[in-house]
């Protein structure tokens, strides 16, 4: 999602950015690398993160409390992931001068506050 701001992206996406040093640095940045289930990661694609409707039934991925809204092109992450996602987005935005939309920035800032770092995340991020 972050590569779309680079000039090479406009000339063919990920393949066109293959040899771009900034893209390579962003793609390999450990703050941006998160283990993910392949099917969910593929379905999420480049959909924007959003708050899920309160009546949403999380049935797409078994016991995983995430939901991909293909029609609205939105992805609703599990509550336990929102803080990590927010801090990663805010870090990438600041580090690589990536402009987030006002709506996206507000959501990430809200999640960062609402879901603060726990001890496990602090230990993991310290190792990165």
JSON list of C-alpha atoms in Angstrom, two decimals:
[
{"chain": "A", "resi": 1, "resn": "UNK", "atom": "CA", "xyz": [0.00, 0.00, 0.00]},
{"chain": "A", "resi": 2, "resn": "UNK", "atom": "CA", "xyz": [2.84, 2.40, 0.77]},
{"chain": "A", "resi": 3, "resn": "UNK", "atom": "CA", "xyz": [4.55, 1.97, -2.61]},
{"chain": "A", "resi": 4, "resn": "UNK", "atom": "CA", "xyz": [1.73, 3.68, -4.48]},
{"chain": "A", "resi": 5, "resn": "UNK", "atom": "CA", "xyz": [3.22, 7.05, -3.49]},
{"chain": "A", "resi": 6, "resn": "UNK", "atom": "CA", "xyz": [6.45, 6.42, -5.40]},
{"chain": "A", "resi": 7, "resn": "UNK", "atom": "CA", "xyz": [6.92, 7.60, -9.01]},
{"chain": "A", "resi": 8, "resn": "UNK", "atom": "CA", "xyz": [7.91, 4.07, -10.13]},
{"chain": "A", "resi": 9, "resn": "UNK", "atom": "CA", "xyz": [4.55, 2.73, -8.90]},
{"chain": "A", "resi": 10, "resn": "UNK", "atom": "CA", "xyz": [2.70, 4.86, -11.44]},
{"chain": "A", "resi": 11, "resn": "UNK", "atom": "CA", "xyz": [4.69, 3.14, -14.19]},
{"chain": "A", "resi": 12, "resn": "UNK", "atom": "CA", "xyz": [3.63, -0.40, -13.38]},
{"chain": "A", "resi": 13, "resn": "UNK", "atom": "CA", "xyz": [3.18, -0.99, -9.67]},
{"chain": "A", "resi": 14, "resn": "UNK", "atom": "CA", "xyz": [5.29, -3.40, -7.65]},
{"chain": "A", "resi": 15, "resn": "UNK", "atom": "CA", "xyz": [7.12, -4.78, -10.71]},
{"chain": "A", "resi": 16, "resn": "UNK", "atom": "CA", "xyz": [8.14, -1.29, -11.84]},
{"chain": "A", "resi": 17, "resn": "UNK", "atom": "CA", "xyz": [9.47, -0.52, -8.34]},
{"chain": "A", "resi": 18, "resn": "UNK", "atom": "CA", "xyz": [11.51, -3.72, -8.16]},
{"chain": "A", "resi": 19, "resn": "UNK", "atom": "CA", "xyz": [14.82, -1.84, -8.54]},
{"chain": "A", "resi": 20, "resn": "UNK", "atom": "CA", "xyz": [13.83, 1.34, -6.70]},
{"chain": "A", "resi": 21, "resn": "UNK", "atom": "CA", "xyz": [16.04, 1.76, -3.60]},
{"chain": "A", "resi": 22, "resn": "UNK", "atom": "CA", "xyz": [13.35, 3.57, -1.60]},
{"chain": "A", "resi": 23, "resn": "UNK", "atom": "CA", "xyz": [10.80, 0.87, -2.36]},
{"chain": "A", "resi": 24, "resn": "UNK", "atom": "CA", "xyz": [13.30, -1.84, -1.42]},
{"chain": "A", "resi": 25, "resn": "UNK", "atom": "CA", "xyz": [14.01, -0.12, 1.89]},
{"chain": "A", "resi": 26, "resn": "UNK", "atom": "CA", "xyz": [10.29, 0.31, 2.65]},
{"chain": "A", "resi": 27, "resn": "UNK", "atom": "CA", "xyz": [9.45, -3.26, 1.67]},
{"chain": "A", "resi": 28, "resn": "UNK", "atom": "CA", "xyz": [12.20, -4.67, 3.90]},
{"chain": "A", "resi": 29, "resn": "UNK", "atom": "CA", "xyz": [11.60, -2.34, 6.85]},
{"chain": "A", "resi": 30, "resn": "UNK", "atom": "CA", "xyz": [11.02, -4.63, 9.82]},
{"chain": "A", "resi": 31, "resn": "UNK", "atom": "CA", "xyz": [8.50, -2.21, 11.31]},
{"chain": "A", "resi": 32, "resn": "UNK", "atom": "CA", "xyz": [6.35, -2.92, 8.25]},
{"chain": "A", "resi": 33, "resn": "UNK", "atom": "CA", "xyz": [6.73, -6.71, 8.30]},
{"chain": "A", "resi": 34, "resn": "UNK", "atom": "CA", "xyz": [3.95, -8.51, 10.12]},
{"chain": "A", "resi": 35, "resn": "UNK", "atom": "CA", "xyz": [3.14, -12.23, 10.04]},
{"chain": "A", "resi": 36, "resn": "UNK", "atom": "CA", "xyz": [-0.15, -12.78, 8.26]},
{"chain": "A", "resi": 37, "resn": "UNK", "atom": "CA", "xyz": [-2.32, -15.64, 7.09]},
{"chain": "A", "resi": 38, "resn": "UNK", "atom": "CA", "xyz": [-1.89, -15.80, 3.32]},
{"chain": "A", "resi": 39, "resn": "UNK", "atom": "CA", "xyz": [-5.56, -16.01, 2.41]},
{"chain": "A", "resi": 40, "resn": "UNK", "atom": "CA", "xyz": [-6.48, -13.04, 4.60]},
{"chain": "A", "resi": 41, "resn": "UNK", "atom": "CA", "xyz": [-3.50, -11.00, 3.41]},
{"chain": "A", "resi": 42, "resn": "UNK", "atom": "CA", "xyz": [-4.40, -11.72, -0.21]},
{"chain": "A", "resi": 43, "resn": "UNK", "atom": "CA", "xyz": [-8.05, -10.85, 0.31]},
{"chain": "A", "resi": 44, "resn": "UNK", "atom": "CA", "xyz": [-7.17, -7.63, 2.11]},
{"chain": "A", "resi": 45, "resn": "UNK", "atom": "CA", "xyz": [-5.15, -6.59, -0.92]},
{"chain": "A", "resi": 46, "resn": "UNK", "atom": "CA", "xyz": [-4.81, -2.81, -0.83]},
{"chain": "A", "resi": 47, "resn": "UNK", "atom": "CA", "xyz": [-8.16, -2.19, 0.83]},
{"chain": "A", "resi": 48, "resn": "UNK", "atom": "CA", "xyz": [-8.22, 0.56, 3.43]},
{"chain": "A", "resi": 49, "resn": "UNK", "atom": "CA", "xyz": [-8.56, -0.27, 7.08]},
{"chain": "A", "resi": 50, "resn": "UNK", "atom": "CA", "xyz": [-11.81, 0.79, 8.72]},
{"chain": "A", "resi": 51, "resn": "UNK", "atom": "CA", "xyz": [-13.91, 0.34, 11.84]},
{"chain": "A", "resi": 52, "resn": "UNK", "atom": "CA", "xyz": [-16.32, -2.54, 11.45]},
{"chain": "A", "resi": 53, "resn": "UNK", "atom": "CA", "xyz": [-20.07, -2.03, 11.75]},
{"chain": "A", "resi": 54, "resn": "UNK", "atom": "CA", "xyz": [-21.25, -3.07, 15.22]},
{"chain": "A", "resi": 55, "resn": "UNK", "atom": "CA", "xyz": [-23.54, -5.81, 13.86]},
{"chain": "A", "resi": 56, "resn": "UNK", "atom": "CA", "xyz": [-20.87, -7.48, 11.71]},
{"chain": "A", "resi": 57, "resn": "UNK", "atom": "CA", "xyz": [-20.69, -11.28, 11.84]},
{"chain": "A", "resi": 58, "resn": "UNK", "atom": "CA", "xyz": [-17.07, -12.41, 11.64]},
{"chain": "A", "resi": 59, "resn": "UNK", "atom": "CA", "xyz": [-17.55, -15.65, 9.74]},
{"chain": "A", "resi": 60, "resn": "UNK", "atom": "CA", "xyz": [-15.24, -15.37, 6.72]},
{"chain": "A", "resi": 61, "resn": "UNK", "atom": "CA", "xyz": [-12.09, -16.80, 8.26]},
{"chain": "A", "resi": 62, "resn": "UNK", "atom": "CA", "xyz": [-13.13, -19.23, 10.95]},
{"chain": "A", "resi": 63, "resn": "UNK", "atom": "CA", "xyz": [-12.12, -17.96, 14.39]},
{"chain": "A", "resi": 64, "resn": "UNK", "atom": "CA", "xyz": [-10.17, -14.95, 13.05]},
{"chain": "A", "resi": 65, "resn": "UNK", "atom": "CA", "xyz": [-12.00, -11.78, 14.06]},
{"chain": "A", "resi": 66, "resn": "UNK", "atom": "CA", "xyz": [-11.27, -9.97, 10.80]},
{"chain": "A", "resi": 67, "resn": "UNK", "atom": "CA", "xyz": [-13.49, -9.18, 7.85]},
{"chain": "A", "resi": 68, "resn": "UNK", "atom": "CA", "xyz": [-12.88, -8.20, 4.24]},
{"chain": "A", "resi": 69, "resn": "UNK", "atom": "CA", "xyz": [-15.66, -6.11, 2.73]},
{"chain": "A", "resi": 70, "resn": "UNK", "atom": "CA", "xyz": [-15.07, -6.67, -0.98]},
{"chain": "A", "resi": 71, "resn": "UNK", "atom": "CA", "xyz": [-17.94, -4.42, -2.03]},
{"chain": "A", "resi": 72, "resn": "UNK", "atom": "CA", "xyz": [-16.81, -1.41, 0.02]},
{"chain": "A", "resi": 73, "resn": "UNK", "atom": "CA", "xyz": [-13.11, -2.27, -0.45]},
{"chain": "A", "resi": 74, "resn": "UNK", "atom": "CA", "xyz": [-12.52, -2.07, 3.29]},
{"chain": "A", "resi": 75, "resn": "UNK", "atom": "CA", "xyz": [-10.78, -4.36, 5.74]},
{"chain": "A", "resi": 76, "resn": "UNK", "atom": "CA", "xyz": [-11.84, -4.61, 9.37]},
{"chain": "A", "resi": 77, "resn": "UNK", "atom": "CA", "xyz": [-8.98, -5.91, 11.53]},
{"chain": "A", "resi": 78, "resn": "UNK", "atom": "CA", "xyz": [-9.27, -7.62, 14.89]},
{"chain": "A", "resi": 79, "resn": "UNK", "atom": "CA", "xyz": [-9.19, -5.27, 17.88]},
{"chain": "A", "resi": 80, "resn": "UNK", "atom": "CA", "xyz": [-5.97, -6.85, 19.14]},
{"chain": "A", "resi": 81, "resn": "UNK", "atom": "CA", "xyz": [-4.22, -5.86, 15.87]},
{"chain": "A", "resi": 82, "resn": "UNK", "atom": "CA", "xyz": [-5.42, -2.28, 15.56]},
{"chain": "A", "resi": 83, "resn": "UNK", "atom": "CA", "xyz": [-2.74, -0.68, 17.75]},
{"chain": "A", "resi": 84, "resn": "UNK", "atom": "CA", "xyz": [0.08, -2.48, 15.97]},
{"chain": "A", "resi": 85, "resn": "UNK", "atom": "CA", "xyz": [-1.37, -1.56, 12.56]},
{"chain": "A", "resi": 86, "resn": "UNK", "atom": "CA", "xyz": [-1.73, 2.07, 13.62]},
{"chain": "A", "resi": 87, "resn": "UNK", "atom": "CA", "xyz": [1.81, 2.37, 14.92]},
{"chain": "A", "resi": 88, "resn": "UNK", "atom": "CA", "xyz": [3.20, 0.72, 11.79]},
{"chain": "A", "resi": 89, "resn": "UNK", "atom": "CA", "xyz": [1.24, 3.09, 9.53]},
{"chain": "A", "resi": 90, "resn": "UNK", "atom": "CA", "xyz": [2.27, 6.17, 11.51]},
{"chain": "A", "resi": 91, "resn": "UNK", "atom": "CA", "xyz": [5.91, 5.03, 11.54]},
{"chain": "A", "resi": 92, "resn": "UNK", "atom": "CA", "xyz": [5.95, 4.38, 7.79]},
{"chain": "A", "resi": 93, "resn": "UNK", "atom": "CA", "xyz": [4.26, 7.70, 7.09]},
{"chain": "A", "resi": 94, "resn": "UNK", "atom": "CA", "xyz": [6.82, 9.61, 9.15]},
{"chain": "A", "resi": 95, "resn": "UNK", "atom": "CA", "xyz": [9.90, 7.64, 8.10]},
{"chain": "A", "resi": 96, "resn": "UNK", "atom": "CA", "xyz": [9.20, 7.61, 4.36]},
{"chain": "A", "resi": 97, "resn": "UNK", "atom": "CA", "xyz": [7.21, 10.84, 4.08]},
{"chain": "A", "resi": 98, "resn": "UNK", "atom": "CA", "xyz": [4.06, 9.00, 3.00]},
{"chain": "A", "resi": 99, "resn": "UNK", "atom": "CA", "xyz": [0.96, 11.13, 3.02]},
{"chain": "A", "resi": 100, "resn": "UNK", "atom": "CA", "xyz": [-2.02, 9.51, 4.70]},
{"chain": "A", "resi": 101, "resn": "UNK", "atom": "CA", "xyz": [-5.48, 10.86, 3.99]},
{"chain": "A", "resi": 102, "resn": "UNK", "atom": "CA", "xyz": [-6.98, 12.89, 6.83]},
{"chain": "A", "resi": 103, "resn": "UNK", "atom": "CA", "xyz": [-9.45, 10.08, 7.48]},
{"chain": "A", "resi": 104, "resn": "UNK", "atom": "CA", "xyz": [-6.71, 7.44, 7.50]},
{"chain": "A", "resi": 105, "resn": "UNK", "atom": "CA", "xyz": [-4.45, 9.48, 9.81]},
{"chain": "A", "resi": 106, "resn": "UNK", "atom": "CA", "xyz": [-7.30, 10.15, 12.26]},
{"chain": "A", "resi": 107, "resn": "UNK", "atom": "CA", "xyz": [-8.18, 6.45, 12.34]},
{"chain": "A", "resi": 108, "resn": "UNK", "atom": "CA", "xyz": [-4.56, 5.42, 12.95]},
{"chain": "A", "resi": 109, "resn": "UNK", "atom": "CA", "xyz": [-4.10, 8.03, 15.67]},
{"chain": "A", "resi": 110, "resn": "UNK", "atom": "CA", "xyz": [-7.33, 6.89, 17.34]},
{"chain": "A", "resi": 111, "resn": "UNK", "atom": "CA", "xyz": [-6.29, 3.22, 17.22]},
{"chain": "A", "resi": 112, "resn": "UNK", "atom": "CA", "xyz": [-2.84, 4.08, 18.56]},
{"chain": "A", "resi": 113, "resn": "UNK", "atom": "CA", "xyz": [-4.43, 5.70, 21.61]},
{"chain": "A", "resi": 114, "resn": "UNK", "atom": "CA", "xyz": [-7.28, 3.21, 22.02]},
{"chain": "A", "resi": 115, "resn": "UNK", "atom": "CA", "xyz": [-5.02, 0.15, 21.78]},
{"chain": "A", "resi": 116, "resn": "UNK", "atom": "CA", "xyz": [-1.72, 1.09, 23.49]},
{"chain": "A", "resi": 117, "resn": "UNK", "atom": "CA", "xyz": [1.40, -1.04, 23.26]},
{"chain": "A", "resi": 118, "resn": "UNK", "atom": "CA", "xyz": [1.43, -3.98, 25.61]},
{"chain": "A", "resi": 119, "resn": "UNK", "atom": "CA", "xyz": [4.62, -5.53, 27.00]},
{"chain": "A", "resi": 120, "resn": "UNK", "atom": "CA", "xyz": [4.79, -8.13, 24.22]},
{"chain": "A", "resi": 121, "resn": "UNK", "atom": "CA", "xyz": [4.65, -5.50, 21.47]},
{"chain": "A", "resi": 122, "resn": "UNK", "atom": "CA", "xyz": [7.25, -3.38, 23.28]},
{"chain": "A", "resi": 123, "resn": "UNK", "atom": "CA", "xyz": [9.63, -6.35, 23.41]},
{"chain": "A", "resi": 124, "resn": "UNK", "atom": "CA", "xyz": [9.06, -7.22, 19.74]},
{"chain": "A", "resi": 125, "resn": "UNK", "atom": "CA", "xyz": [9.50, -3.65, 18.52]},
{"chain": "A", "resi": 126, "resn": "UNK", "atom": "CA", "xyz": [12.66, -3.25, 20.62]},
{"chain": "A", "resi": 127, "resn": "UNK", "atom": "CA", "xyz": [14.14, -6.24, 18.78]},
{"chain": "A", "resi": 128, "resn": "UNK", "atom": "CA", "xyz": [13.32, -4.73, 15.40]}
]
